[in-house]
């Protein structure tokens, strides 16, 4: 019998982020507390740019965007938002979307699987993802449960389960 396997990845659907950004922009344009403060949110190349005329307002724009991301099922661990910066009379926050598992994070996950996971489960780092394989599908389910119980500083999805 062939080994069963799945991949651990950290990917974000760009279209979902775009939808969340559009929803946040619409809410910001309609909300009373954002009237006349120059509040906006938009793409700026690969980054997301949030602007307003005060630090509190720009943080509120970020909060609205984060709530839209959560509603769309995107982990906030994938959002890398900077600190508010004063630029002329405007405050700005630049945020980016993190994708891919770094080598050191992949090694941490592989070590957890080796140390705490069932025997006979193998984990190999493949670029920005991690392939986990075993003869028993039950062992793979146990590994998924183990990893969901851990708190990592990156978003994690389990794909290609076969």
mmCIF file of C-alpha atoms in Angstrom:
data_model
loop_
_atom_site.group_PDB
_atom_site.id
_atom_site.type_symbol
_atom_site.label_atom_id
_atom_site.label_comp_id
_atom_site.label_asym_id
_atom_site.label_seq_id
_atom_site.Cartn_x
_atom_site.Cartn_y
_atom_site.Cartn_z
ATOM 1 C CA UNK A 1 0.000 0.000 0.000
ATOM 2 C CA UNK A 2 1.327 3.447 -0.943
ATOM 3 C CA UNK A 3 1.983 6.155 1.614
ATOM 4 C CA UNK A 4 -0.718 8.718 2.289
ATOM 5 C CA UNK A 5 0.366 12.342 2.467
ATOM 6 C CA UNK A 6 -0.658 15.982 2.730
ATOM 7 C CA UNK A 7 1.081 19.322 2.305
ATOM 8 C CA UNK A 8 1.307 22.123 4.844
ATOM 9 C CA UNK A 9 1.274 25.481 3.069
ATOM 10 C CA UNK A 10 0.830 29.140 3.904
ATOM 11 C CA UNK A 11 -1.123 30.643 1.030
ATOM 12 C CA UNK A 12 -3.655 33.423 0.831
ATOM 13 C CA UNK A 13 -6.228 33.743 -1.922
ATOM 14 C CA UNK A 14 -5.460 37.166 -3.425
ATOM 15 C CA UNK A 15 -9.045 37.528 -4.690
ATOM 16 C CA UNK A 16 -10.399 37.096 -1.154
ATOM 17 C CA UNK A 17 -8.008 39.781 0.138
ATOM 18 C CA UNK A 18 -9.134 42.033 -2.721
ATOM 19 C CA UNK A 19 -12.794 41.403 -1.820
ATOM 20 C CA UNK A 20 -12.109 42.198 1.853
ATOM 21 C CA UNK A 21 -10.296 45.392 0.837
ATOM 22 C CA UNK A 22 -13.207 46.471 -1.383
ATOM 23 C CA UNK A 23 -15.716 45.774 1.405
ATOM 24 C CA UNK A 24 -13.594 47.758 3.875
ATOM 25 C CA UNK A 25 -13.286 50.668 1.401
ATOM 26 C CA UNK A 26 -17.064 50.702 0.939
ATOM 27 C CA UNK A 27 -17.700 50.671 4.699
ATOM 28 C CA UNK A 28 -15.133 53.451 5.257
ATOM 29 C CA UNK A 29 -16.755 55.614 2.574
ATOM 30 C CA UNK A 30 -20.208 55.183 4.149
ATOM 31 C CA UNK A 31 -19.525 55.313 7.896
ATOM 32 C CA UNK A 32 -20.331 58.545 9.713
ATOM 33 C CA UNK A 33 -17.205 58.533 11.903
ATOM 34 C CA UNK A 34 -14.970 58.412 8.787
ATOM 35 C CA UNK A 35 -16.644 61.425 7.080
ATOM 36 C CA UNK A 36 -14.233 64.287 6.434
ATOM 37 C CA UNK A 37 -11.122 62.631 7.871
ATOM 38 C CA UNK A 38 -9.598 61.571 4.538
ATOM 39 C CA UNK A 39 -9.820 57.903 5.464
ATOM 40 C CA UNK A 40 -9.062 55.479 2.634
ATOM 41 C CA UNK A 41 -7.719 52.003 1.929
ATOM 42 C CA UNK A 42 -6.287 50.813 -1.381
ATOM 43 C CA UNK A 43 -3.665 48.666 -3.082
ATOM 44 C CA UNK A 44 -0.297 50.318 -3.551
ATOM 45 C CA UNK A 45 1.605 47.865 -5.718
ATOM 46 C CA UNK A 46 1.813 44.647 -3.678
ATOM 47 C CA UNK A 47 1.148 46.440 -0.398
ATOM 48 C CA UNK A 48 -2.078 47.727 1.108
ATOM 49 C CA UNK A 49 -2.102 51.430 1.942
ATOM 50 C CA UNK A 50 -4.377 52.845 4.659
ATOM 51 C CA UNK A 51 -4.590 56.616 5.145
ATOM 52 C CA UNK A 52 -6.380 59.043 7.466
ATOM 53 C CA UNK A 53 -5.732 62.421 9.068
ATOM 54 C CA UNK A 54 -5.141 61.078 12.605
ATOM 55 C CA UNK A 55 -3.386 58.100 14.122
ATOM 56 C CA UNK A 56 -6.587 56.848 15.759
ATOM 57 C CA UNK A 57 -8.538 57.028 12.492
ATOM 58 C CA UNK A 58 -5.900 55.123 10.506
ATOM 59 C CA UNK A 59 -5.876 52.433 13.213
ATOM 60 C CA UNK A 60 -9.678 52.268 12.916
ATOM 61 C CA UNK A 61 -9.297 51.757 9.134
ATOM 62 C CA UNK A 62 -6.919 48.854 9.872
ATOM 63 C CA UNK A 63 -9.450 47.442 12.349
ATOM 64 C CA UNK A 64 -12.246 47.564 9.737
ATOM 65 C CA UNK A 65 -9.979 45.808 7.207
ATOM 66 C CA UNK A 66 -9.020 43.113 9.739
ATOM 67 C CA UNK A 67 -12.684 42.420 10.513
ATOM 68 C CA UNK A 68 -13.396 42.004 6.772
ATOM 69 C CA UNK A 69 -10.452 39.576 6.455
ATOM 70 C CA UNK A 70 -11.796 37.487 9.342
ATOM 71 C CA UNK A 71 -15.256 37.348 7.767
ATOM 72 C CA UNK A 72 -13.656 36.081 4.546
ATOM 73 C CA UNK A 73 -11.807 33.301 6.417
ATOM 74 C CA UNK A 74 -8.309 34.763 6.094
ATOM 75 C CA UNK A 75 -6.054 34.410 9.130
ATOM 76 C CA UNK A 76 -4.731 37.687 10.548
ATOM 77 C CA UNK A 77 -1.351 35.963 10.848
ATOM 78 C CA UNK A 78 -1.070 36.420 7.062
ATOM 79 C CA UNK A 79 -1.403 40.216 7.428
ATOM 80 C CA UNK A 80 1.823 42.072 8.216
ATOM 81 C CA UNK A 81 0.784 45.619 9.144
ATOM 82 C CA UNK A 82 3.334 48.281 9.988
ATOM 83 C CA UNK A 83 3.078 51.116 12.501
ATOM 84 C CA UNK A 84 1.239 54.349 11.651
ATOM 85 C CA UNK A 85 3.647 56.840 10.050
ATOM 86 C CA UNK A 86 3.145 60.568 9.737
ATOM 87 C CA UNK A 87 3.521 61.716 6.131
ATOM 88 C CA UNK A 88 2.815 65.426 5.777
ATOM 89 C CA UNK A 89 -0.605 65.869 7.391
ATOM 90 C CA UNK A 90 -1.676 62.255 6.753
ATOM 91 C CA UNK A 91 -1.051 59.162 8.820
ATOM 92 C CA UNK A 92 -0.348 56.038 6.764
ATOM 93 C CA UNK A 93 -0.112 52.326 7.501
ATOM 94 C CA UNK A 94 1.433 49.965 4.966
ATOM 95 C CA UNK A 95 0.428 46.312 5.233
ATOM 96 C CA UNK A 96 1.525 43.298 3.230
ATOM 97 C CA UNK A 97 0.268 39.758 2.869
ATOM 98 C CA UNK A 98 2.721 37.057 4.004
ATOM 99 C CA UNK A 99 2.769 33.832 2.013
ATOM 100 C CA UNK A 100 4.966 30.757 2.122
ATOM 101 C CA UNK A 101 6.584 29.022 5.065
ATOM 102 C CA UNK A 102 10.160 30.141 5.715
ATOM 103 C CA UNK A 103 12.871 27.469 6.008
ATOM 104 C CA UNK A 104 13.283 28.007 9.757
ATOM 105 C CA UNK A 105 9.505 27.786 10.381
ATOM 106 C CA UNK A 106 9.311 24.633 8.236
ATOM 107 C CA UNK A 107 12.108 23.099 10.304
ATOM 108 C CA UNK A 108 10.278 23.990 13.540
ATOM 109 C CA UNK A 109 7.098 22.300 12.284
ATOM 110 C CA UNK A 110 9.037 19.232 11.108
ATOM 111 C CA UNK A 111 10.740 18.982 14.517
ATOM 112 C CA UNK A 112 7.361 19.136 16.312
ATOM 113 C CA UNK A 113 6.023 16.379 14.029
ATOM 114 C CA UNK A 114 9.116 14.222 14.709
ATOM 115 C CA UNK A 115 9.123 14.795 18.473
ATOM 116 C CA UNK A 116 5.414 14.802 19.343
ATOM 117 C CA UNK A 117 3.730 13.126 16.378
ATOM 118 C CA UNK A 118 3.039 9.418 15.855
ATOM 119 C CA UNK A 119 5.958 7.152 14.915
ATOM 120 C CA UNK A 120 6.456 6.466 11.221
ATOM 121 C CA UNK A 121 5.374 9.933 10.089
ATOM 122 C CA UNK A 122 7.879 11.670 7.820
ATOM 123 C CA UNK A 123 8.058 15.406 7.072
ATOM 124 C CA UNK A 124 10.115 16.873 4.219
ATOM 125 C CA UNK A 125 10.637 20.557 3.452
ATOM 126 C CA UNK A 126 9.852 21.301 -0.209
ATOM 127 C CA UNK A 127 10.531 24.938 -0.998
ATOM 128 C CA UNK A 128 7.940 27.017 0.859
ATOM 129 C CA UNK A 129 5.801 24.047 1.885
ATOM 130 C CA UNK A 130 6.092 20.900 3.962
ATOM 131 C CA UNK A 131 5.054 17.422 2.803
ATOM 132 C CA UNK A 132 3.959 15.045 5.568
ATOM 133 C CA UNK A 133 3.620 11.354 4.720
ATOM 134 C CA UNK A 134 2.799 8.134 6.537
ATOM 135 C CA UNK A 135 1.449 4.645 5.835
ATOM 136 C CA UNK A 136 -1.527 5.304 8.146
ATOM 137 C CA UNK A 137 -4.130 7.978 7.391
ATOM 138 C CA UNK A 138 -5.043 8.001 11.089
ATOM 139 C CA UNK A 139 -1.492 9.106 11.900
ATOM 140 C CA UNK A 140 -1.840 11.960 9.408
ATOM 141 C CA UNK A 141 -5.110 13.019 11.051
ATOM 142 C CA UNK A 142 -3.312 12.981 14.411
ATOM 143 C CA UNK A 143 -0.547 15.214 12.987
ATOM 144 C CA UNK A 144 -3.129 17.714 11.671
ATOM 145 C CA UNK A 145 -4.816 17.796 15.093
ATOM 146 C CA UNK A 146 -1.420 18.234 16.793
ATOM 147 C CA UNK A 147 -0.461 21.158 14.534
ATOM 148 C CA UNK A 148 -3.856 22.866 14.886
ATOM 149 C CA UNK A 149 -3.281 22.832 18.641
ATOM 150 C CA UNK A 150 0.050 24.653 18.283
ATOM 151 C CA UNK A 151 0.369 28.433 18.014
ATOM 152 C CA UNK A 152 2.588 29.441 15.098
ATOM 153 C CA UNK A 153 3.293 32.995 13.937
ATOM 154 C CA UNK A 154 2.173 32.202 10.378
ATOM 155 C CA UNK A 155 -1.068 31.084 8.762
ATOM 156 C CA UNK A 156 -1.175 27.368 7.956
ATOM 157 C CA UNK A 157 -3.405 25.326 5.623
ATOM 158 C CA UNK A 158 -3.460 21.584 4.945
ATOM 159 C CA UNK A 159 -3.838 20.696 1.257
ATOM 160 C CA UNK A 160 -3.443 17.737 -1.149
ATOM 161 C CA UNK A 161 -4.620 15.183 1.417
ATOM 162 C CA UNK A 162 -4.442 11.795 -0.291
#
